[in-house]
Short mmCIF file of C-alpha atoms in Angstrom, two decimals:
data_model
loop_
_atom_site.label_atom_id
_atom_site.label_comp_id
_atom_site.label_asym_id
_atom_site.label_seq_id
_atom_site.Cartn_x
_atom_site.Cartn_y
_atom_site.Cartn_z
CA MET A 18 28.85 5.47 -60.51
CA LYS A 19 30.61 8.47 -59.55
CA ALA A 20 27.99 10.61 -60.28
CA PHE A 21 25.37 9.05 -58.03
CA PHE A 22 27.87 9.31 -55.07
CA MET A 23 28.75 12.83 -56.01
CA ASN A 24 24.91 13.69 -56.05
CA ARG A 25 24.62 12.07 -52.83
CA SER A 26 25.39 13.73 -49.18
CA LEU A 27 29.10 12.13 -49.22
CA LEU A 28 31.37 12.68 -52.59
CA ALA A 29 34.58 10.24 -52.52
CA ALA A 30 37.46 12.18 -54.20
CA GLY A 31 40.37 9.55 -53.75
CA LEU A 32 41.10 9.53 -50.79
CA GLY A 33 39.84 12.53 -49.46
CA LEU A 34 36.20 13.49 -48.63
CA ALA A 35 34.30 16.55 -49.04
CA LEU A 36 30.71 16.72 -47.71
CA THR A 37 27.60 18.60 -49.16
CA ALA A 38 24.32 19.57 -46.95
CA THR A 39 21.18 19.24 -48.85
CA LEU A 40 19.17 21.08 -46.19
CA PRO A 41 19.10 24.82 -45.17
CA ALA A 42 20.59 26.07 -42.16
CA HIS A 43 17.45 26.90 -40.75
CA ALA A 44 16.02 23.43 -40.68
CA ALA A 45 13.81 21.93 -38.00
CA SER A 46 15.54 20.54 -35.05
CA THR A 47 14.46 16.97 -36.81
CA THR A 48 13.96 16.48 -39.99
CA PRO A 49 10.23 15.12 -40.40
CA VAL A 50 9.89 11.42 -41.29
CA VAL A 51 8.69 11.12 -44.75
CA PRO A 52 6.69 7.76 -45.81
CA ALA A 53 8.73 6.19 -48.90
CA PRO A 54 7.29 7.47 -52.06
CA GLN A 55 5.55 5.13 -54.68
CA LEU A 56 8.17 3.96 -57.40
CA THR A 57 7.37 3.73 -60.83
CA GLU A 58 10.43 1.35 -61.53
CA THR A 59 9.66 -2.27 -60.53
CA SER A 60 13.52 -3.05 -61.13
CA ALA A 61 16.69 -1.39 -61.15
CA PRO A 62 19.79 -1.79 -62.49
CA PRO A 63 22.95 -3.29 -60.50
CA VAL A 64 26.08 -1.12 -60.06
CA ALA A 65 29.11 -2.37 -60.71
CA ALA A 66 31.50 -0.75 -58.09
CA PRO A 67 28.91 1.22 -55.64
CA TYR A 68 31.34 1.04 -52.54
CA PRO A 69 34.75 3.16 -51.87
CA ASP A 70 37.90 2.00 -51.35
CA THR A 71 38.02 0.25 -47.58
CA SER A 72 40.44 3.09 -46.23
CA VAL A 73 38.00 5.87 -46.56
CA ALA A 74 34.98 4.21 -44.40
CA HIS A 75 36.23 5.41 -40.90
CA GLU A 76 36.43 9.11 -41.90
CA GLN A 77 33.25 8.85 -43.79
CA VAL A 78 31.37 7.57 -41.14
CA GLU A 79 32.65 10.50 -38.82
CA GLN A 80 31.97 13.18 -41.22
CA ALA A 81 28.39 11.67 -42.16
CA PHE A 82 27.73 11.78 -38.58
CA ALA A 83 28.99 15.78 -38.27
CA LEU A 84 26.84 16.14 -41.38
CA ALA A 85 23.71 14.41 -40.10
CA GLN A 86 24.01 16.48 -36.88
CA LYS A 87 24.15 19.80 -39.06
CA THR A 88 21.18 18.42 -41.06
CA HIS A 89 18.75 16.62 -38.70
CA ARG A 90 18.91 13.84 -40.66
CA LYS A 91 19.83 10.14 -39.86
CA VAL A 92 22.85 7.97 -41.10
CA LEU A 93 21.68 5.26 -43.18
CA LEU A 94 25.09 2.79 -43.35
CA ASP A 95 25.51 0.80 -46.22
CA PHE A 96 27.80 -1.84 -45.65
CA GLY A 97 28.48 -4.10 -48.72
CA GLY A 98 31.21 -5.29 -50.91
CA ASN A 99 31.71 -4.72 -54.98
CA TRP A 100 31.67 -8.59 -55.16
CA CYS A 101 28.51 -9.09 -53.99
CA PRO A 102 25.29 -9.36 -56.30
CA ASP A 103 22.84 -8.11 -53.97
CA SER A 104 24.82 -4.87 -52.76
CA LYS A 105 25.34 -3.76 -56.40
CA MET A 106 21.57 -4.10 -56.76
CA LEU A 107 20.95 -2.56 -53.56
CA SER A 108 23.01 0.36 -54.87
CA GLY A 109 20.82 -0.04 -58.03
CA ILE A 110 17.78 0.91 -56.02
CA PHE A 111 19.34 3.63 -54.02
CA ALA A 112 20.21 5.38 -57.28
CA LEU A 113 16.61 5.07 -58.89
CA PRO A 114 15.87 8.98 -59.18
CA ASP A 115 12.88 8.80 -57.27
CA ALA A 116 14.65 6.95 -54.47
CA ALA A 117 17.85 8.91 -54.53
CA ARG A 118 15.76 12.42 -53.53
CA TRP A 119 14.17 10.30 -50.64
CA LEU A 120 16.98 8.79 -48.82
CA ASP A 121 18.45 12.25 -49.62
CA SER A 122 15.53 13.71 -47.74
CA GLN A 123 15.47 11.50 -44.58
CA PHE A 124 19.53 10.30 -44.39
CA VAL A 125 22.97 10.95 -44.88
CA VAL A 126 23.61 7.67 -46.96
CA VAL A 127 27.42 6.03 -46.26
CA PRO A 128 28.04 2.98 -48.32
CA VAL A 129 30.63 1.13 -46.26
CA ASN A 130 33.11 -1.46 -48.00
CA VAL A 131 33.50 -4.43 -45.85
CA GLY A 132 36.05 -5.97 -48.39
CA ARG A 133 35.42 -9.52 -48.06
CA ILE A 134 33.55 -9.72 -44.69
CA ASN A 135 36.99 -8.79 -43.13
CA THR A 136 37.09 -4.87 -42.83
CA ASN A 137 35.41 -2.08 -41.24
CA LEU A 138 33.16 -4.40 -39.37
CA ASP A 139 33.94 -2.40 -35.96
CA LEU A 140 31.50 0.21 -37.49
CA ALA A 141 28.51 -2.04 -37.39
CA GLU A 142 29.63 -3.38 -33.85
CA ARG A 143 29.50 0.24 -32.65
CA TYR A 144 25.85 -0.25 -32.79
CA GLY A 145 25.23 -3.62 -31.78
CA VAL A 146 25.32 -5.52 -35.02
CA THR A 147 27.75 -8.16 -36.22
CA ILE A 148 28.15 -8.44 -39.92
CA LYS A 149 28.00 -11.76 -41.45
CA ALA A 150 26.46 -11.13 -44.78
CA VAL A 151 26.13 -8.23 -47.28
CA PRO A 152 24.16 -6.18 -47.75
CA THR A 153 23.90 -4.95 -44.41
CA VAL A 154 21.86 -1.64 -43.54
CA ILE A 155 21.83 0.18 -40.06
CA ILE A 156 19.90 3.69 -39.51
CA VAL A 157 21.31 5.58 -37.17
CA THR A 158 20.26 8.52 -35.17
CA PRO A 159 22.74 11.48 -35.02
CA GLU A 160 23.31 10.74 -31.74
CA GLY A 161 24.14 7.15 -32.73
CA HIS A 162 21.18 4.99 -31.56
CA ALA A 163 20.45 1.92 -33.85
CA LEU A 164 17.03 2.25 -34.88
CA ASN A 165 17.15 -1.72 -36.73
CA GLY A 166 19.70 -3.31 -35.25
CA ASP A 167 17.39 -6.14 -35.25
CA GLY A 168 16.66 -6.00 -39.19
CA SER A 169 19.95 -5.10 -40.14
CA LYS A 170 20.17 -8.01 -42.34
CA ALA A 171 16.81 -7.72 -44.09
CA LEU A 172 18.19 -6.60 -47.24
CA GLY A 173 20.18 -9.51 -47.80
CA ASN A 174 18.65 -10.86 -50.38
CA ALA A 175 17.96 -7.39 -52.34
CA ARG A 176 18.03 -9.26 -55.86
CA SER A 177 14.62 -10.78 -54.86
CA MET A 178 12.87 -7.65 -53.29
CA SER A 179 11.70 -4.92 -55.56
CA PRO A 180 12.77 -1.52 -55.15
CA GLN A 181 9.21 -0.29 -53.54
CA ALA A 182 9.66 -2.85 -50.89
CA VAL A 183 13.59 -1.87 -50.26
CA LEU A 184 12.10 1.55 -49.69
CA ASP A 185 9.03 0.49 -47.56
CA LEU A 186 11.21 -1.26 -45.66
CA ILE A 187 13.87 1.51 -44.92
CA SER A 188 10.95 3.76 -44.32
CA ASP A 189 9.41 1.68 -41.75
CA TRP A 190 12.66 1.40 -39.76
CA ASN A 191 12.95 5.28 -40.25
CA LYS A 192 9.75 5.69 -38.50
CA ARG A 193 11.19 4.08 -35.41
CA GLY A 194 13.33 7.21 -34.15
#
């Protein structure tokens, strides 16, 4: 799983974090919204422990917004827990090669560990979302406007969704802004 997040926009290294930009410095003022790719995979293996330690969440989110502003992408906040089967499945879908490429082209993805739904909840509340179940996904513009506060819990049953359905839903949210 470390390799998955190393290829993502955020790299958690112990308690320190480093960010890598994937778009050139001369990118347009806003990344064009690209529809989700058509996936060939009809399922994905769950990821054993997709969320970093709870202590790094605030720093990850802060750095993600800085990177999102520089690269003109949105921030995808993935709130979950390493104990949750649906969170593990959602991370497995995000790790599929075509899904990961598309997600990285559109978003700075931040996996936020909420423990047993008892920590880092304030990060979702900033965008008007109360986490009652995980996974909860919020797409936020670089300026801090949540695009899907009304549907943030829609991925809470990721185990019953196809990878394509997950990406299509995120793509629909992405089109809102």
